[in-house]
Coordinates of C-alpha atoms and ligand atoms in Angstrom, one line a residue:
M1 CA 0.0 0.0 0.0
R2 CA 1.1 3.6 -0.5
F3 CA 1.5 5.5 2.8
Y4 CA 1.8 9.2 3.7
F5 CA 3.6 10.1 6.9
E6 CA 3.5 13.4 8.7
S7 CA 5.8 13.9 11.7
L8 CA 5.1 16.7 14.2
G9 CA 6.8 17.9 17.4
C10 CA 10.4 17.2 18.7
P11 CA 13.4 15.4 17.3
K12 CA 12.4 12.4 19.5
N13 CA 9.1 12.2 17.6
L14 CA 11.0 12.5 14.3
V15 CA 13.1 9.5 15.3
D16 CA 10.0 7.4 16.0
S17 CA 8.4 8.6 12.7
Q18 CA 11.4 7.6 10.6
E19 CA 11.6 4.1 12.2
M20 CA 7.8 3.6 11.7
A21 CA 8.2 4.6 8.1
R22 CA 11.2 2.2 7.7
R23 CA 9.1 -0.6 9.1
L24 CA 6.3 0.0 6.7
E25 CA 8.7 0.0 3.8
R26 CA 10.2 -3.3 5.0
L27 CA 6.7 -4.7 4.9
G28 CA 6.5 -3.6 1.2
H29 CA 4.5 -0.5 1.7
I30 CA 5.5 2.5 -0.5
P31 CA 6.0 6.0 0.9
V32 CA 4.4 8.9 -1.0
H33 CA 4.8 12.6 -0.4
E34 CA 1.2 13.7 -1.0
P35 CA -1.8 12.6 1.1
R36 CA -4.0 12.3 -2.0
K37 CA -1.7 9.7 -3.5
A38 CA -1.8 7.5 -0.4
Q39 CA -4.1 4.8 0.9
V40 CA -2.7 5.0 4.5
L41 CA -2.3 8.4 6.2
V42 CA -0.3 8.5 9.4
V43 CA 0.3 11.5 11.6
N44 CA 2.8 11.2 14.5
T45 CA 1.3 13.8 16.8
C46 CA 2.7 16.0 19.5
G47 CA 0.8 16.6 22.7
F48 CA 3.4 18.5 24.8
I49 CA 1.9 22.0 25.1
E50 CA -1.2 23.8 23.8
D51 CA 0.3 25.2 20.6
A52 CA 1.6 21.7 19.7
R53 CA -1.7 20.1 20.4
R54 CA -3.5 22.7 18.2
E55 CA -1.1 22.0 15.3
S56 CA -1.7 18.2 15.7
L57 CA -5.5 18.6 15.7
R58 CA -5.4 21.0 12.7
T59 CA -3.3 18.5 10.8
L60 CA -5.5 15.5 11.6
K61 CA -8.8 17.4 10.9
K62 CA -7.5 18.5 7.5
L63 CA -6.6 15.0 6.5
A64 CA -9.8 13.6 7.9
R65 CA -11.9 16.2 6.0
R66 CA -10.2 15.2 2.7
K67 CA -10.0 11.5 3.4
R68 CA -11.6 9.3 0.7
P69 CA -13.4 6.0 1.3
D70 CA -10.3 4.2 0.0
Q71 CA -8.1 5.8 2.6
V72 CA -7.4 5.1 6.3
L73 CA -6.1 7.7 8.9
I74 CA -3.9 6.7 11.9
A75 CA -3.1 9.1 14.7
A76 CA 0.2 8.0 16.4
G77 CA 2.3 9.7 19.1
C78 CA 1.9 11.9 22.1
L79 CA -1.6 13.4 21.5
S80 CA -3.1 10.0 20.9
Q81 CA -1.4 8.7 24.0
R82 CA -2.5 11.7 26.1
W83 CA -6.1 12.1 24.9
G84 CA -7.0 8.6 23.6
E85 CA -10.8 8.4 23.0
A86 CA -11.1 12.2 23.4
L87 CA -9.1 12.6 20.2
V88 CA -11.6 10.3 18.4
N89 CA -14.4 12.7 19.5
Q90 CA -12.5 15.6 18.2
V91 CA -11.5 14.1 14.8
S92 CA -14.2 12.2 13.0
G93 CA -12.8 9.8 10.5
L94 CA -9.9 8.5 12.6
D95 CA -9.4 4.8 12.0
A96 CA -6.8 4.1 14.6
L97 CA -4.9 5.4 17.7
L98 CA -1.3 4.3 18.2
G99 CA 0.4 5.2 21.5
T100 CA 3.9 6.4 22.1
R101 CA 5.1 3.1 23.5
R102 CA 3.5 1.0 20.7
W103 CA 4.9 2.7 17.6
S104 CA 6.6 -0.6 16.6
E105 CA 3.2 -2.1 16.0
I106 CA 2.6 0.3 13.1
G107 CA 2.7 -2.6 10.5
A108 CA 0.1 -4.7 12.3
V109 CA -2.1 -1.6 12.8
V110 CA -2.0 -0.7 9.1
E111 CA -2.9 -4.3 8.2
E112 CA -5.8 -4.4 10.6
V113 CA -7.3 -1.0 9.8
W114 CA -7.0 -1.7 6.1
A115 CA -8.8 -5.0 6.6
R116 CA -11.6 -3.4 8.6
R117 CA -12.1 -0.3 6.4
K118 CA -15.3 -1.6 4.8
E119 CA -16.9 -2.5 8.1
Q120 CA -19.7 0.1 8.6
S121 CA -20.1 0.8 12.3
R122 CA -16.6 0.2 13.3
S123 CA -15.0 2.2 16.1
P124 CA -11.3 3.2 15.7
L125 CA -8.7 0.7 16.5
S126 CA -6.9 1.6 19.7
R127 CA -3.4 0.6 20.6
L128 CA -2.4 2.8 23.6
G129 CA -0.7 2.3 27.0
D130 CA 2.1 -0.2 27.7
P131 CA 3.2 -2.6 25.0
P132 CA 2.1 -6.3 25.5
A133 CA 5.7 -7.6 25.2
T134 CA 9.0 -6.0 26.1
E135 CA 9.5 -2.7 24.4
V136 CA 10.9 -3.2 20.9
D137 CA 14.2 -1.5 20.0
G138 CA 14.9 -0.4 16.4
F139 CA 17.1 1.9 14.4
L140 CA 16.2 4.9 16.5
A141 CA 17.8 7.7 14.6
A142 CA 16.6 10.5 12.3
R143 CA 18.9 11.8 9.6
Q144 CA 18.9 15.3 8.3
G145 CA 21.6 15.6 5.7
A146 CA 25.0 15.1 7.3
S147 CA 23.5 15.3 10.8
A148 CA 21.4 12.8 12.7
Y149 CA 19.5 12.7 16.0
L150 CA 20.2 9.4 17.8
K151 CA 17.7 8.5 20.6
I152 CA 19.5 6.9 23.6
A153 CA 16.4 6.6 25.9
D154 CA 12.7 7.3 26.1
G155 CA 10.4 8.4 28.8
C156 CA 11.3 10.4 32.0
S157 CA 11.2 9.7 35.7
A158 CA 11.8 13.3 36.9
P159 CA 9.0 14.9 39.0
C160 CA 8.9 18.3 37.3
A161 CA 5.5 19.7 38.3
F162 CA 4.7 21.5 35.0
C163 CA 5.6 18.7 32.6
A164 CA 3.3 16.1 31.0
I165 CA 6.0 14.0 29.4
P166 CA 6.1 11.4 32.1
L167 CA 2.3 11.0 31.7
I168 CA 2.7 10.6 27.9
K169 CA 5.9 8.7 27.6
G170 CA 6.1 6.7 30.9
P171 CA 9.2 6.3 33.1
A172 CA 12.8 6.6 31.7
R173 CA 14.0 3.5 29.7
S174 CA 17.6 3.5 28.4
R175 CA 18.4 1.7 25.2
P176 CA 21.1 -1.0 25.3
V177 CA 24.6 0.3 24.6
A178 CA 25.0 -2.2 21.7
S179 CA 21.8 -0.9 20.0
V180 CA 22.9 2.8 20.2
V181 CA 26.4 2.0 19.0
R182 CA 25.0 -0.1 16.2
D183 CA 22.9 2.8 15.0
A184 CA 25.8 5.2 15.3
V185 CA 27.9 2.9 13.0
E186 CA 25.1 2.7 10.5
L187 CA 24.7 6.5 10.5
V188 CA 28.4 7.1 9.9
Q189 CA 28.3 4.5 7.1
Q190 CA 25.6 6.6 5.6
G191 CA 27.9 9.6 5.6
V192 CA 26.7 11.3 8.8
K193 CA 29.3 13.7 10.2
E194 CA 27.4 14.9 13.3
I195 CA 25.4 12.7 15.8
I196 CA 23.1 14.5 18.3
L197 CA 22.3 12.3 21.3
I198 CA 18.7 12.9 22.4
A199 CA 16.3 11.7 25.1
Q200 CA 14.0 13.5 27.6
D201 CA 17.1 13.6 29.9
T202 CA 20.2 12.3 28.2
T203 CA 22.2 12.6 31.5
A204 CA 19.8 10.1 33.1
Y205 CA 21.1 7.4 30.7
G206 CA 21.5 4.1 32.5
R207 CA 19.9 5.2 35.8
D208 CA 16.9 3.0 35.1
R209 CA 19.2 0.0 35.2
G210 CA 21.2 1.1 38.2
E211 CA 24.1 2.8 36.3
P212 CA 23.7 6.5 37.3
D213 CA 26.8 7.7 35.4
A214 CA 26.7 5.6 32.2
L215 CA 26.5 8.4 29.7
P216 CA 30.3 9.1 29.5
D217 CA 30.9 5.4 28.8
L218 CA 28.2 5.3 26.1
M219 CA 29.8 8.4 24.5
Q220 CA 33.2 6.7 24.5
S221 CA 31.8 3.5 23.0
I222 CA 30.3 5.5 20.2
L223 CA 33.5 7.5 19.6
T224 CA 35.6 4.3 19.6
A225 CA 33.2 2.5 17.1
V226 CA 33.1 5.4 14.6
P227 CA 36.5 7.1 14.3
E228 CA 35.3 9.0 11.2
L229 CA 32.6 10.8 13.1
R230 CA 33.4 14.5 13.4
W231 CA 30.9 15.8 16.0
L232 CA 29.1 14.2 18.9
R233 CA 26.6 16.6 20.4
L234 CA 24.7 16.3 23.7
M235 CA 21.1 17.7 24.2
Y236 CA 18.7 17.8 27.1
A237 CA 21.0 17.5 30.1
Y238 CA 19.5 17.7 33.6
P239 CA 21.4 20.0 35.9
T240 CA 22.0 17.6 38.8
H241 CA 22.8 14.7 36.5
V242 CA 25.9 16.3 34.8
S243 CA 28.7 14.4 36.5
P244 CA 32.4 15.4 36.8
R245 CA 33.2 12.3 34.6
L246 CA 30.9 13.6 31.9
I247 CA 32.6 17.0 32.0
E248 CA 36.0 15.3 31.8
R249 CA 34.9 13.1 28.9
M250 CA 33.5 16.1 27.0
A251 CA 36.7 18.1 27.6
A252 CA 39.1 15.2 26.7
E253 CA 37.5 14.3 23.3
Q254 CA 38.0 16.8 20.4
R255 CA 35.1 15.2 18.6
V256 CA 32.6 15.9 21.4
C257 CA 31.1 19.3 20.7
H258 CA 31.9 21.8 23.5
Y259 CA 28.2 22.5 23.6
L260 CA 25.6 21.6 26.2
D261 CA 21.9 22.1 26.2
L262 CA 21.0 22.4 30.0
P263 CA 17.4 23.3 30.6
L264 CA 17.1 25.0 34.0
Q265 CA 13.6 26.4 33.7
H266 CA 14.1 29.0 36.4
A267 CA 16.7 30.5 38.8
H268 CA 14.8 31.5 41.9
P269 CA 14.9 28.7 44.6
D270 CA 11.3 29.2 45.6
V271 CA 10.0 28.9 42.0
L272 CA 12.3 25.9 41.4
R273 CA 10.9 24.3 44.6
R274 CA 7.3 24.8 43.3
M275 CA 8.4 23.3 40.0
K276 CA 9.9 20.3 41.8
R277 CA 13.2 21.0 40.1
P278 CA 16.7 21.2 41.6
A279 CA 16.4 24.3 43.7
D280 CA 20.1 25.2 44.5
P281 CA 21.2 28.1 42.2
E282 CA 24.7 28.0 43.9
R283 CA 25.1 24.4 42.8
T284 CA 24.1 25.4 39.2
R285 CA 26.6 28.2 39.3
R286 CA 29.3 25.8 40.3
L287 CA 28.3 23.4 37.6
I288 CA 28.5 26.1 34.9
A289 CA 31.9 27.3 36.3
D290 CA 33.2 23.7 36.1
L291 CA 32.0 23.3 32.5
R292 CA 33.6 26.6 31.6
A293 CA 36.8 25.8 33.4
A294 CA 37.1 22.4 31.6
M295 CA 36.0 23.9 28.2
P296 CA 36.6 27.7 28.0
D297 CA 35.1 27.7 24.5
I298 CA 31.9 25.8 25.6
A299 CA 28.6 27.1 24.2
L300 CA 25.8 26.8 26.7
R301 CA 22.1 26.7 25.9
T302 CA 19.3 26.6 28.5
T303 CA 15.5 26.9 28.6
W304 CA 13.4 29.2 30.9
I305 CA 9.8 29.2 31.9
V306 CA 8.3 32.6 32.9
G307 CA 4.9 33.2 34.5
Y308 CA 4.9 30.0 36.6
P309 CA 2.1 30.0 39.1
G310 CA 2.9 32.3 42.0
E311 CA 5.9 33.9 40.2
T312 CA 6.3 37.3 41.8
E313 CA 8.1 40.3 40.2
A314 CA 11.0 39.8 42.7
E315 CA 11.3 36.1 41.6
F316 CA 11.3 37.1 38.0
E317 CA 13.9 39.8 38.6
A318 CA 16.1 37.2 40.3
L319 CA 15.8 35.2 37.0
L320 CA 16.8 38.2 35.0
E321 CA 19.8 38.8 37.3
F322 CA 20.9 35.2 36.9
V323 CA 20.6 35.4 33.1
S324 CA 22.7 38.6 33.1
E325 CA 25.3 37.1 35.4
V326 CA 25.7 33.6 33.9
R327 CA 25.4 34.7 30.3
F328 CA 24.2 31.7 28.3
D329 CA 25.0 31.6 24.6
R330 CA 21.5 30.5 23.7
I331 CA 18.2 30.2 25.4
G332 CA 14.7 29.0 24.7
A333 CA 12.0 30.7 26.7
F334 CA 8.3 29.9 27.2
A335 CA 5.4 31.4 29.0
Y336 CA 4.0 28.8 31.4
S337 CA 1.0 26.9 30.1
A338 CA -1.0 24.8 32.4
E339 CA -0.8 21.1 31.4
E340 CA -3.8 18.9 32.3
G341 CA -2.8 16.1 34.7
T342 CA 0.3 17.8 36.0
A343 CA 0.8 18.8 39.6
A344 CA 1.3 22.5 38.7
V345 CA -2.3 22.8 37.5
A346 CA -3.4 22.9 41.1
L347 CA -1.0 25.6 42.2
P348 CA -2.5 28.9 43.4
N349 CA -1.8 32.5 42.1
P350 CA -1.8 32.0 38.4
V351 CA 0.1 34.8 36.6
P352 CA -2.1 36.8 34.2
E353 CA -1.3 36.1 30.5
P354 CA -0.4 39.7 29.7
V355 CA 2.1 39.7 32.6
K356 CA 3.6 36.4 31.4
L357 CA 4.1 37.8 27.9
E358 CA 5.6 41.0 29.2
R359 CA 8.1 39.1 31.2
L360 CA 8.9 36.9 28.2
D361 CA 9.7 40.0 26.2
R362 CA 11.9 41.5 28.9
L363 CA 13.8 38.2 29.3
M364 CA 14.3 37.9 25.5
E365 CA 15.5 41.6 25.4
V366 CA 18.2 40.9 28.0
Q367 CA 19.2 37.7 26.2
R368 CA 19.3 39.4 22.8
Q369 CA 22.1 41.7 24.0
I370 CA 24.0 38.9 25.7
S371 CA 23.8 36.7 22.6
F372 CA 25.0 39.6 20.4
E373 CA 28.0 40.3 22.7
I374 CA 28.9 36.6 22.8
S375 CA 28.6 36.4 19.0
R376 CA 30.8 39.5 18.6
A377 CA 33.4 37.8 20.7
Q378 CA 33.7 35.0 18.1
V379 CA 35.1 37.4 15.5
G380 CA 38.6 36.4 14.6
R381 CA 38.2 32.8 15.6
K382 CA 38.7 29.9 13.1
L383 CA 35.9 27.4 13.3
D384 CA 35.0 24.3 11.4
I385 CA 31.6 24.7 9.8
L386 CA 29.3 21.9 8.7
V387 CA 27.9 23.0 5.4
E388 CA 24.1 22.7 5.2
G389 CA 23.1 25.0 2.4
Q390 CA 24.4 26.8 -0.6
G391 CA 22.9 29.4 -3.0
D392 CA 22.7 33.1 -3.9
G393 CA 26.4 33.3 -3.6
L394 CA 26.3 32.1 0.0
I395 CA 27.3 29.0 1.9
I396 CA 25.2 28.4 5.1
G397 CA 26.4 26.1 7.9
R398 CA 26.7 25.6 11.6
S399 CA 29.7 25.5 14.0
Y400 CA 30.0 23.3 17.1
R401 CA 28.2 26.2 18.9
D402 CA 25.0 25.6 17.0
A403 CA 22.5 22.7 17.3
P404 CA 20.3 22.3 14.3
E405 CA 17.0 24.2 14.0
I406 CA 17.2 26.0 17.4
D407 CA 20.6 27.9 17.4
G408 CA 22.4 30.2 14.9
L409 CA 24.0 29.8 11.5
V410 CA 27.3 30.8 10.0
I411 CA 27.1 32.6 6.7
V412 CA 30.0 32.6 4.2
P413 CA 30.4 34.2 0.8
D414 CA 30.7 31.4 -1.8
K415 CA 33.7 32.3 -4.0
G416 CA 33.2 29.4 -6.3
S417 CA 35.1 27.1 -3.9
E418 CA 33.2 23.9 -4.9
V419 CA 32.0 23.1 -1.5
Q420 CA 29.6 20.2 -1.0
I421 CA 26.7 20.1 1.4
G422 CA 27.6 17.9 4.3
E423 CA 31.3 18.9 4.0
M424 CA 33.2 20.4 7.0
I425 CA 35.1 23.6 6.0
P426 CA 37.5 25.9 8.0
V427 CA 36.0 29.4 8.3
R428 CA 37.5 32.6 9.8
I429 CA 34.7 34.5 11.7
T430 CA 34.6 38.1 10.4
G431 CA 31.3 39.5 11.7
A432 CA 28.4 38.9 14.1
L433 CA 24.6 39.3 14.1
E434 CA 22.5 38.7 17.2
Y435 CA 22.5 34.9 16.8
D436 CA 24.3 34.3 13.5
L437 CA 27.9 34.7 12.4
M438 CA 29.6 35.8 9.2
G439 CA 32.9 34.4 8.0
E440 CA 35.4 33.9 5.2
M441 CA 36.4 30.4 4.1
E442 CA 40.0 29.5 4.8
D443 CA 42.3 27.2 2.8
R444 CA 41.3 23.6 3.3
Ligands
LIG501 S1 13.2 16.3 33.0 FE1 12.3 17.3 31.2 S2 11.0 15.7 30.3 FE2 11.5 15.1 32.3 S3 9.7 15.7 33.6 FE3 11.3 17.3 33.7 S4 10.9 18.8 32.1 FE4 9.7 16.9 31.7

């Protein structure tokens, strides 16, 4: 059968989507890029926050509206897991729901809904909750040109009061080292230069099997298995799970990007306590000092939530002071949105929406200046750039300081140097914008 796949949400969802598509192809189904050409329509949904849910609903409703009698529509992923039957009530014409922990059953689900499509009064097939057998592993990587996301674990066991992920994905489950290394070898054989390790909390790798500090060893196993790999990048680190051994390993290995995504969410101890997050800003300051001492050129990214229930002006000011003092290279910032089923929903003193948005603007204004100053400080440096685009006389790429899709770019005039996409080129940084850099290519 011909199938059309739409993947929404985060890189972790993209990994599941690509593995589901591979499994359908292995069963002889044919991927098509337009829904009207398909018999099977699959949407891997996101259910994390309100905006993401709206996008998933919009996508499903559009496909359901245009669905022909000879087509079936499957809703997979986080929104299916989170809403279950409620999603069926919202989207008439759904043929199946496939949960976040049952993606490996996509083949069987397609067979079953296709066989049932002529039955008149059929209710949608539902495959939610825990898988019947042990969780299936697979090739859990998503390639994007010369880069690839490699999932090392799924689920999360942290108690963050505002987050629905544990409700959707279940507790943390680390993948076997051998499977992760196998995927890394396959990616590099496909020509991948950069592997980005992802999970809800990469630094929790191994904890669920009693190995609290297993990530540095996993990274070493990957690096040993793929000597040709140029960059190994770490995303989604949890502040109290970044061990001295991890810092040492990152600093000792040239191929490990001196880059860390370290979501902190807030900086005021009272807010952090209400968030059920590590509430010791001094410890966080020491961690950042240790990272910078070990890797003076490290690029640090974090995530902030403003307008959390009860957040006072003084608590917000404390966040601004911390941001100005610590000076992260990159941030993601969000206005708090209440997530059904999370502990934070019951907290008193909600912050009015206009106040949340005003605080978000003030925070981004402070960060814009910091990012610009840090970008300017890169001028004169020689950096290796992974080429990701070319055209209009320009070469576009990223340095070790930039994760794909969320950080900055490096823009280089193309002087007819026959550069290939996916190539690594040496660039002298000559100028800076708020988040992007400009440079000149050096001799290779
Ligand atoms: S660590 Fe991240 S994914 Fe896990 S509960 Fe906290 S915010 Fe959610």
